[in-house]
Structures are given as C-alpha cells and as structure tokens.
Short mmCIF file of C-alpha atoms in Angstrom, two decimals:
data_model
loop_
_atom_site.label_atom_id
_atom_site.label_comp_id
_atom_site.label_asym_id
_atom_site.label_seq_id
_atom_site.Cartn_x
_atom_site.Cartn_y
_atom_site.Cartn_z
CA UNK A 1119 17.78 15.05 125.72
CA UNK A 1120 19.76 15.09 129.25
CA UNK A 1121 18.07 13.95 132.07
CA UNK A 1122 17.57 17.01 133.58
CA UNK A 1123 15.25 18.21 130.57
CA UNK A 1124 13.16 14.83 130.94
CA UNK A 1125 12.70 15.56 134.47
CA UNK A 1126 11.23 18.95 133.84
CA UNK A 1127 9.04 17.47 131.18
CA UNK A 1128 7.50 15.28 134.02
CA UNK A 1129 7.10 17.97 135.75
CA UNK A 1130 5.02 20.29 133.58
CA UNK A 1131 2.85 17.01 132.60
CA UNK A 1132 2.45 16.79 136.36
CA UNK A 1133 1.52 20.60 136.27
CA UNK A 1134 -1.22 20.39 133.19
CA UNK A 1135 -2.79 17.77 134.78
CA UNK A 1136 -3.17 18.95 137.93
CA UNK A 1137 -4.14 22.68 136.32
CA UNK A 1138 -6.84 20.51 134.47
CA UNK A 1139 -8.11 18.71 137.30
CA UNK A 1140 -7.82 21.74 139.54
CA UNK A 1141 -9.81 24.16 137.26
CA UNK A 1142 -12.50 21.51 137.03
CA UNK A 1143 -13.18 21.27 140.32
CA UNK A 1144 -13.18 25.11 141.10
CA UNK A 1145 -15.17 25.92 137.88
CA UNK A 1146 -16.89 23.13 136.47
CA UNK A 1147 -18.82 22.05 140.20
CA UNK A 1148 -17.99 24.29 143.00
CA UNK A 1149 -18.84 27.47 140.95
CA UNK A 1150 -21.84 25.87 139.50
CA UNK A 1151 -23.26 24.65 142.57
CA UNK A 1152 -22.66 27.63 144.30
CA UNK A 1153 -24.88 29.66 142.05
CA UNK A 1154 -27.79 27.73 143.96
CA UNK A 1155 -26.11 28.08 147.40
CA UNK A 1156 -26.18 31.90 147.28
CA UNK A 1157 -29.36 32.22 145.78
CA UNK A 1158 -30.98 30.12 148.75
CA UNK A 1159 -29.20 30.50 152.16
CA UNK A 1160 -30.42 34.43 152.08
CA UNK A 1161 -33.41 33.59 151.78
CA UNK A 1162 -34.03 30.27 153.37
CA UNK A 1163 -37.37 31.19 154.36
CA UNK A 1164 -38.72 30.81 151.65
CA UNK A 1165 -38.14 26.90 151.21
CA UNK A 1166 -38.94 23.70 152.08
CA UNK A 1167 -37.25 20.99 153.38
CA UNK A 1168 -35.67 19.13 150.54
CA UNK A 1169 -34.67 22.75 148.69
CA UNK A 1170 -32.83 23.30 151.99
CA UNK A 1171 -31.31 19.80 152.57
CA UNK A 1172 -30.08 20.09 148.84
CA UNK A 1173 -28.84 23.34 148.96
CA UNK A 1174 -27.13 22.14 151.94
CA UNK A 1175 -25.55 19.66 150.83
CA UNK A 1176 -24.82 21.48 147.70
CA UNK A 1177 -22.71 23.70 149.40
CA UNK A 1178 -20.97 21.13 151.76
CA UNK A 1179 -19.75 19.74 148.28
CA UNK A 1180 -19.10 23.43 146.77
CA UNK A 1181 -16.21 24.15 149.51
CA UNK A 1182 -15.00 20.97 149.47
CA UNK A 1183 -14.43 21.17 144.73
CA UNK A 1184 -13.65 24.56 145.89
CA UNK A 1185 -10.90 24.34 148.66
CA UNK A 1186 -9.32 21.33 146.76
CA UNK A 1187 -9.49 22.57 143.28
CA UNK A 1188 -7.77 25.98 144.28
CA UNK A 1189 -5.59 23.79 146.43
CA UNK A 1190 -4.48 21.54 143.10
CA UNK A 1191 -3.76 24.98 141.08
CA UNK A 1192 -1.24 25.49 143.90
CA UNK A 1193 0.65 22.46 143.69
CA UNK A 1194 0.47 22.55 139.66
CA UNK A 1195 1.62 26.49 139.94
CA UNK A 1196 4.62 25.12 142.35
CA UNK A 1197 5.05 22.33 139.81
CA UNK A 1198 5.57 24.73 136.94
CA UNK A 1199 8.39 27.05 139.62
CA UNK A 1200 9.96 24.25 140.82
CA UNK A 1201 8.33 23.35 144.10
CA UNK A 1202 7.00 20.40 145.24
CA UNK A 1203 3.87 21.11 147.26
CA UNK A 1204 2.18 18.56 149.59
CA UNK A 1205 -1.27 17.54 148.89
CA UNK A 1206 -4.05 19.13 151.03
CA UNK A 1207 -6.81 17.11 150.86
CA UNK A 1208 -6.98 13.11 149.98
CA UNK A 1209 -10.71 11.99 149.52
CA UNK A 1210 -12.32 13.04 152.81
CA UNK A 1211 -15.57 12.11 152.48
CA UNK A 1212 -14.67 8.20 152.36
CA UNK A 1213 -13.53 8.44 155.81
CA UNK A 1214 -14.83 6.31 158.69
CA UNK A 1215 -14.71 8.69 161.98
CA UNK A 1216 -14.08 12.03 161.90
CA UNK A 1217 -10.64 11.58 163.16
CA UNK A 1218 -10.11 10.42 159.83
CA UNK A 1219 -11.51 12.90 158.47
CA UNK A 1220 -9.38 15.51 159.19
CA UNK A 1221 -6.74 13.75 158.39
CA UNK A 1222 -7.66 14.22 154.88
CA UNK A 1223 -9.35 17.76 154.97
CA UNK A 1224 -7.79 20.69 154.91
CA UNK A 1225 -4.55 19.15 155.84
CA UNK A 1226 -2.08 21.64 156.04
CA UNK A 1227 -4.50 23.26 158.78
CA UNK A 1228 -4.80 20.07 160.55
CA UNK A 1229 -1.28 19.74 160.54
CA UNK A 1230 -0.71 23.00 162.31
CA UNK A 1231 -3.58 22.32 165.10
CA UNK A 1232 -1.84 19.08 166.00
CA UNK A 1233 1.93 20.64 165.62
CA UNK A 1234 1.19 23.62 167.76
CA UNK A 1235 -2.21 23.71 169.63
CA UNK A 1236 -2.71 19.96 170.29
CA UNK A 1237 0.67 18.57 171.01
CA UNK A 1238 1.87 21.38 173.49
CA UNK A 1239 -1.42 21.18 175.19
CA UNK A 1240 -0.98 17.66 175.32
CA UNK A 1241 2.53 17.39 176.60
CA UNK A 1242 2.18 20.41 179.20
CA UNK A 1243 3.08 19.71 182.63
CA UNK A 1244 1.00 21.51 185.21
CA UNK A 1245 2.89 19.65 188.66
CA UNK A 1246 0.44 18.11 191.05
CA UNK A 1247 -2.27 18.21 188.69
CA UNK A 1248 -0.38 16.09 185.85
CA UNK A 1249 -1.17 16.50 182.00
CA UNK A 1250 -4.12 17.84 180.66
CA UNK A 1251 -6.94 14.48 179.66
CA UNK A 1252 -6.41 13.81 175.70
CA UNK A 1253 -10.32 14.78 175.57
CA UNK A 1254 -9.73 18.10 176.66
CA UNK A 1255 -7.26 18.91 174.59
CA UNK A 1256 -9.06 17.85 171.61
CA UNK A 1257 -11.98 19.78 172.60
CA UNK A 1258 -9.94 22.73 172.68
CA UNK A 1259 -8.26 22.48 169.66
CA UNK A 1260 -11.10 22.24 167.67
CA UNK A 1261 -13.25 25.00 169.51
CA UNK A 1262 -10.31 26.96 168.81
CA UNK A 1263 -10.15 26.28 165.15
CA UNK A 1264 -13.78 28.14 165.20
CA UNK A 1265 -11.83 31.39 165.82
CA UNK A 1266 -9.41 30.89 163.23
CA UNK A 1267 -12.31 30.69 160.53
CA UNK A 1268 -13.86 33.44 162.16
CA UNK A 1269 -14.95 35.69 165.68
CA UNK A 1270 -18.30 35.71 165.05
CA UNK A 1271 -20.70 33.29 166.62
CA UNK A 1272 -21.62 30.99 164.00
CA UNK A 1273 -17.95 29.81 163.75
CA UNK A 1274 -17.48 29.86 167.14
CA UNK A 1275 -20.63 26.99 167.12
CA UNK A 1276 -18.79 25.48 163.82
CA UNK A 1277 -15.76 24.80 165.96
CA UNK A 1278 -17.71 24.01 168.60
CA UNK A 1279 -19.44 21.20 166.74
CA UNK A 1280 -16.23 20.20 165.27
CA UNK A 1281 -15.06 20.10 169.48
CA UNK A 1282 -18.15 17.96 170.30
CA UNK A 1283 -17.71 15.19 167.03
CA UNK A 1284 -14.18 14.80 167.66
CA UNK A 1285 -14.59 14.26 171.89
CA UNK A 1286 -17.53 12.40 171.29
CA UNK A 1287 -15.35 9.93 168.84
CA UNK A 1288 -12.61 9.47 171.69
CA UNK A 1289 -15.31 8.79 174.42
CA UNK A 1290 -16.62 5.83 172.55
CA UNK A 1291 -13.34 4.46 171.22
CA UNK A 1292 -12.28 4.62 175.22
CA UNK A 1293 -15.98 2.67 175.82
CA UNK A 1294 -16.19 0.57 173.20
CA UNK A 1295 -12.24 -0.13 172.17
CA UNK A 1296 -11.35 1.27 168.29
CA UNK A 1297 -13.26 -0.31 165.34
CA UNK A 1298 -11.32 -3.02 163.92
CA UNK A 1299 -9.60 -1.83 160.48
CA UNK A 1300 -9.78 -4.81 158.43
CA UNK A 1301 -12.75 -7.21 158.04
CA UNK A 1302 -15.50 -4.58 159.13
CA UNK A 1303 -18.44 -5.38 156.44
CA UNK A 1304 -18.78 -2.73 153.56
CA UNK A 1305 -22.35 -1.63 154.77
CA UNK A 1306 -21.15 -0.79 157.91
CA UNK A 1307 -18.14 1.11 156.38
CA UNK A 1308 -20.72 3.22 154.35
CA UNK A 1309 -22.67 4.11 157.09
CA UNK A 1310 -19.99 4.87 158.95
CA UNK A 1311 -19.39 7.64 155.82
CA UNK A 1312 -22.81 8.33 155.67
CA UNK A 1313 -23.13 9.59 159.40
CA UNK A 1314 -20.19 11.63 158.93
CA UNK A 1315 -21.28 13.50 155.95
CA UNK A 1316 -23.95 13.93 157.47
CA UNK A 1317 -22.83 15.52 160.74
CA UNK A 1318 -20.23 17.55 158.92
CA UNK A 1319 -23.14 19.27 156.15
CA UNK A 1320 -25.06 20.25 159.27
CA UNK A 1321 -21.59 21.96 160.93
CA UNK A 1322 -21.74 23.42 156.97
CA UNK A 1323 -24.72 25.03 157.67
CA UNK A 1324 -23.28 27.81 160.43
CA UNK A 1325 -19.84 27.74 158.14
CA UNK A 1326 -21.89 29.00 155.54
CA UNK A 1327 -23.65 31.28 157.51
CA UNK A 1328 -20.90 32.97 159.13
CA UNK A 1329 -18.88 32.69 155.14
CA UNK A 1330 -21.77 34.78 154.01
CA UNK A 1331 -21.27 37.85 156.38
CA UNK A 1332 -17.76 37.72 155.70
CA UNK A 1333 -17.79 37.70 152.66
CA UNK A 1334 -19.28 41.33 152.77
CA UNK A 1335 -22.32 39.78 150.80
CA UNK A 1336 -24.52 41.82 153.51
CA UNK A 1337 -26.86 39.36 153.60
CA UNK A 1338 -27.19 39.73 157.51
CA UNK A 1339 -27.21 36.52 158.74
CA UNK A 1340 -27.19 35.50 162.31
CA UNK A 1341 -26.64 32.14 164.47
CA UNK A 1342 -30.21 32.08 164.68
CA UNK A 1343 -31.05 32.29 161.01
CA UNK A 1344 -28.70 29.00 161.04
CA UNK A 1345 -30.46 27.30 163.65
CA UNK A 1346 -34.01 28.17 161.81
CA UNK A 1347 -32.48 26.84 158.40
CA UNK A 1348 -31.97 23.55 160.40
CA UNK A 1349 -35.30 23.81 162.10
CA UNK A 1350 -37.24 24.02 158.92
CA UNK A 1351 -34.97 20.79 157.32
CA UNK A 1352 -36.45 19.04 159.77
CA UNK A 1353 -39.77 20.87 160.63
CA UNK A 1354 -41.29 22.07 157.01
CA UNK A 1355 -42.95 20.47 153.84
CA UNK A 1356 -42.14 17.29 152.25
CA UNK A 1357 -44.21 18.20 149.19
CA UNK A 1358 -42.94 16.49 145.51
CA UNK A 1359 -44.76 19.02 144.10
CA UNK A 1360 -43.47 22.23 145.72
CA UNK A 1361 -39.80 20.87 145.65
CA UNK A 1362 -39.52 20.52 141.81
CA UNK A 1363 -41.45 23.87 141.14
CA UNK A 1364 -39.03 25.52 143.93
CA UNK A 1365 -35.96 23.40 141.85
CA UNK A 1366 -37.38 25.68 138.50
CA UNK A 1367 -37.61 29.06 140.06
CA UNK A 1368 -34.81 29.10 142.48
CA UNK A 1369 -32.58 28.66 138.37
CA UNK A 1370 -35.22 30.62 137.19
CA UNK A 1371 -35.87 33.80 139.18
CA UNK A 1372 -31.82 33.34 140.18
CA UNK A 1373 -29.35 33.62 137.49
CA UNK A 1374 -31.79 32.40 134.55
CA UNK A 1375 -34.48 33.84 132.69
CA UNK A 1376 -34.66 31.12 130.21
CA UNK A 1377 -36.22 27.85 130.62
CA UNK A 1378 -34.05 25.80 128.49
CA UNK A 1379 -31.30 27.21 130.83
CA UNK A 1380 -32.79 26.24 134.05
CA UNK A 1381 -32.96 22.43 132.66
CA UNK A 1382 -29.77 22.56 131.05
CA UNK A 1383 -27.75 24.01 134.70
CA UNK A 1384 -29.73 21.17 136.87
CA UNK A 1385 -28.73 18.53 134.09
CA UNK A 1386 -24.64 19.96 133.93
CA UNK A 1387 -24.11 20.35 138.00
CA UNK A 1388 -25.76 16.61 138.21
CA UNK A 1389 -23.38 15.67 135.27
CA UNK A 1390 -20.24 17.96 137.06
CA UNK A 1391 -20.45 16.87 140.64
CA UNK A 1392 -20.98 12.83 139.26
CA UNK A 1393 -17.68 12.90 137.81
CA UNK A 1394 -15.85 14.70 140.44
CA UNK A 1395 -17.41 12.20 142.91
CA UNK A 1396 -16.20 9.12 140.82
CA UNK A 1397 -12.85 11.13 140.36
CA UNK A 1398 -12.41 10.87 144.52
CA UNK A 1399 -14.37 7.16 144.80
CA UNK A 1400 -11.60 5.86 141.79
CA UNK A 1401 -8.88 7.70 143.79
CA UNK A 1402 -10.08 6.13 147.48
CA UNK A 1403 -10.12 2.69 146.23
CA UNK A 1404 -8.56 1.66 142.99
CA UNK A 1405 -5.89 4.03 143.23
CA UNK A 1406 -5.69 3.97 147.43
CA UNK A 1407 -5.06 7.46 147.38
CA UNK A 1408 -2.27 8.00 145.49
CA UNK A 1409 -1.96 11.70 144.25
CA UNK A 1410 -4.53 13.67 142.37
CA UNK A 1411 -2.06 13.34 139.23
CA UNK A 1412 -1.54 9.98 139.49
CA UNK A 1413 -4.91 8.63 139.63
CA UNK A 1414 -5.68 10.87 136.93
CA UNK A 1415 -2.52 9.84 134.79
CA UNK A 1416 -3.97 5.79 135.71
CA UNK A 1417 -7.19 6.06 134.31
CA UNK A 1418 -7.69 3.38 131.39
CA UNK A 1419 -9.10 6.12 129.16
CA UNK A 1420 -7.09 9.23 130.69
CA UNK A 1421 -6.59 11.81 127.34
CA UNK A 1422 -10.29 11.35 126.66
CA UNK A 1423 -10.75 12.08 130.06
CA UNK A 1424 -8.84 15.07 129.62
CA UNK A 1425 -10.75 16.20 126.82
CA UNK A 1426 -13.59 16.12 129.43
CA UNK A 1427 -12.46 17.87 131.98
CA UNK A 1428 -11.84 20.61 129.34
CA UNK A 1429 -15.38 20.82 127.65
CA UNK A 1430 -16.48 20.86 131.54
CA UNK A 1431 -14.28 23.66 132.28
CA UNK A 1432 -15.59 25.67 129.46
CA UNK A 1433 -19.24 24.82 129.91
CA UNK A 1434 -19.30 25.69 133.26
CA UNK A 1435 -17.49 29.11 133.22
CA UNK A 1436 -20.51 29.49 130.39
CA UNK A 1437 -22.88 28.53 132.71
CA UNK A 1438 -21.81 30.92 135.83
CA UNK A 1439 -21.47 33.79 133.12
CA UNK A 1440 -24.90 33.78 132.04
CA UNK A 1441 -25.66 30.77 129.61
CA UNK A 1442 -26.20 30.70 126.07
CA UNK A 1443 -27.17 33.99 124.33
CA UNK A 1444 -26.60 35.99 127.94
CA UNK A 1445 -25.23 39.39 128.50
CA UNK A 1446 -23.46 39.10 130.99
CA UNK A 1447 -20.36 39.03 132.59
CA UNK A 1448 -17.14 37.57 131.04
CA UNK A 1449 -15.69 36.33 127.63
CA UNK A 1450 -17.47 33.88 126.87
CA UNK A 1451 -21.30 35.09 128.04
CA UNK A 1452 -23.18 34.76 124.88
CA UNK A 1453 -21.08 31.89 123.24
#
C-alpha cells in the first residue's frame, strides 16, 4: 500500500471518530437536554427556583454539546474532502477567567473579534488624544459581538454582559497584577471555574431568550421575561417537594405521556451529559487538550468506547423522537 493510501486511511479514521464523537454530542446530550429547555423557558412562570436554575443550566450545556458537536461534524466532513479544519472549541468550561474562556469558545468567532474589531481599535491613532485604553476596546468588542448574535435587546444585554465580565477581568488584573499560572491551589482553580460558569449560564439566560424569538418559535419573549426568569431563581420556592413533582410533569405533560419514559429520559440525559463532561475533563487534563480525535483515539478502552457513543447516539435520537412504542416523528419512533 503506497503511502499516500495510508495517509488517507488516517484520515477517514480521523473522520469516523470525530463523526462519532460529533453526533454524540449534538444528539445524544444537546438534543436531549434541549427537550427540557424548550418546554420550560416559555413558560417560566410556572416554576420554581431549582426547575429554573436546572433548566438553565441545562441549556448553557445544550449550546455548548450543540455548537461543538456540529462543529466536530465539520472538521470530520473536511476530513473525509480533504481539508484540514481548525478546532473550534477546546474544553471551555475548565477555564480560569473569562479571557480564557474565549479563547476556547467559539473560536473561530473569537478569532475574528480580535483580528478585525479589537486589534484595529486597539492600534488606531487618533493624534493628540493617543490610542484608545485596552478597556475600552474590549468593552466594545464584546458589546458589539451582541449585535452579531442578534439586534434585538436581549443580545444586545448578552454582549453587554459579555462587555462588563471581560472589562471587569482587566480592571482587577491592572489592581491586583495577573494570577500566577503555576502553583495556584486546585480549590482555588475550581472556583475560579465555578464563578465563571456561573456568570456565563446567567448571560445564557437572555441568549436563550433572544434564540427563542429567532428561532420563529413565537414564543414572545422579551428582555423582561429574562430578567423575571432570573428574579424568580433567586426570589421563588426552594421546595424538595414541588421540584421533583415539577421534574415528572415538565417530561410528562412535555414530550411524554408515559411514566416509564419520564424516568427513563431523566436517567439517559444524567447518563449523556456525565460522559460528555468526563469526555472534556479527560481531554483538559490527561490529554492537555490535544484534539477531540486524539483524546478519543488515547483512551485505554477507546473501541468500547466507541461502541458507546453509538448505543448513545441511537438512544437518544429514540428519545427526542418519541420513546419506546411512540408515534411520532422519525425512523426509529416506536423501536
């Protein structure tokens, strides 16, 4: 076999892999959990607080599996034609500040803010009045990647908060000098992660908000509503009770009429977004973010693994088609 054909070989194994991991996270956990997400966000009134901090985070996770597992069917598709595509995400939610962050999310996007908003606004000259402050140019990049998402006010506060996180970061590395990156204890790393996730799901909440409308899902959703869905995370119930009867009839009176269902959806999207999480936390640290496909292809056990990802793949497009014994849409509703 000449060398060339070898190479090509790679190159599709590269692809399946990549096809497999991709499809997992778009089907298997960002479909899945976004079964919840548009069954609660319309009506958010109805809730209390932990149903809304779930389905919020729920959803920060669902475009994350989603963006990235569309984004790995794209590199495996270039794979199979011949093209090499860079990565577009690398693990974001282990980052540290948020500067970090978007160096791992969404990175062709961040590329193209720095390459052509940030850098000429940073290396302007305006005469007397000198270069514009790094700050301000920051700001503005990121209240200006509101509008590219969307015109409508609840991107324009996404951005916004995006604008206020990323200033906010500069002001206290300027105060307080930047954190050290080696010998910083682990608990402090995690919170560090933890406070970033944390500020990003509640910039998820207007994304989602302002996704909703555009998605011509008419389900009339303002700023406000976004602000109130906050509110009432903050402001409404704490009961055990009411949150695990709201966890069986949000499934229930959803997308499932079936009881055995309901238990069986909570008990797969657990089970789905578990292993993509330990998919990125391998990736971040044992593999130090090497490509998806090569953290994949390093796994002790990988062709079980495969076999996984598979059975996930099919279970979940069974689960966002109806279930077992459904009539609904797709080939494999009623399997």
């Amino acid at each position: 076999m000449s060398a060339e054909h070898r190479f090509d070989a790679a190159r599709t194994v590269r692809a399946l892999r990549l096809y497999a991991l991709g499809l997992f996270k778009y089907i298997a956990v960002a479909d899945v959990l976004n079964m919840v997400v548009d069954t609660v966000f319309p009506n958010y009134a109805d809730y209390s607080a932990p149903m809304l901090i779930l389905t919020a985070v729920m959803y920060t996770f669902y475009l994350y599996f989603s963006f990235s597992g569309y984004s790995e069917i794209s590199r495996a598709t270039g794979l199979v034609l011949g093209l090499d595509l860079p990565e577009n995400f690398k693990t974001p939610f282990y980052a540290t500040n948020f500067s970090g962050f978007w160096s791992r999310w969404h990175i062709s996007f961040s590329s193209w803010l720095q390459d052509y908003l940030f850098m000429p606004l940073a290396w302007a000259d305006l005469g007397r009045f000198g270069r514009l402050p790094t700050e301000l140019c920051v700001f503005c990049v990121f209240f200006a990647s509101g509008f590219w998402h969307g015109s409508t006010a609840p991107f324009i506060i996404w951005g916004l908060l995006q604008a206020v996180y990323r200033v906010g970061e500069e002001l206290l590395h300027r105060r307080f000098g930047k954190p050290k990156k080696r010998g910083t204890p682990a608990r402090v790393l995690w919170g560090k992660r933890v406070v970033v996730f944390v500020l990003w799901t509640i910039s998820m909440v207007f994304f989602r908000v302002g996704s909703g409308n555009l998605s011509g899902m008419a389900e009339n959703l303002g700023v406000g509503d976004a602000f109130a869905y906050l509110g009432r995370c903050l402001m409404n119930s704490w009961s055990p009770a009411r949150f695990a009867g709201e966890l069986y009839s949000t499934a229930y009176t959803g997308f499932y009429a079936n009881t055995i269902m309901v238990a069986a959806y909570w008990a797969f999207a657990a089970l789905a977004l578990a292993l993509g999480i330990w998919l990125d936390h391998r990736r971040n640290f044992a593999c130090k973010n090497k490509p998806a496909e090569v953290a994949l292809a390093s796994a002790k056990h990988r062709n079980a693994l495969y076999v996984v990802l598979i059975v996930f793949i099919l279970v979940g497009y069974i689960m966002q088609s109806g279930g077992f014994n459904a009539n609904a849409f797709g080939p494999y509703a009623g399997f």
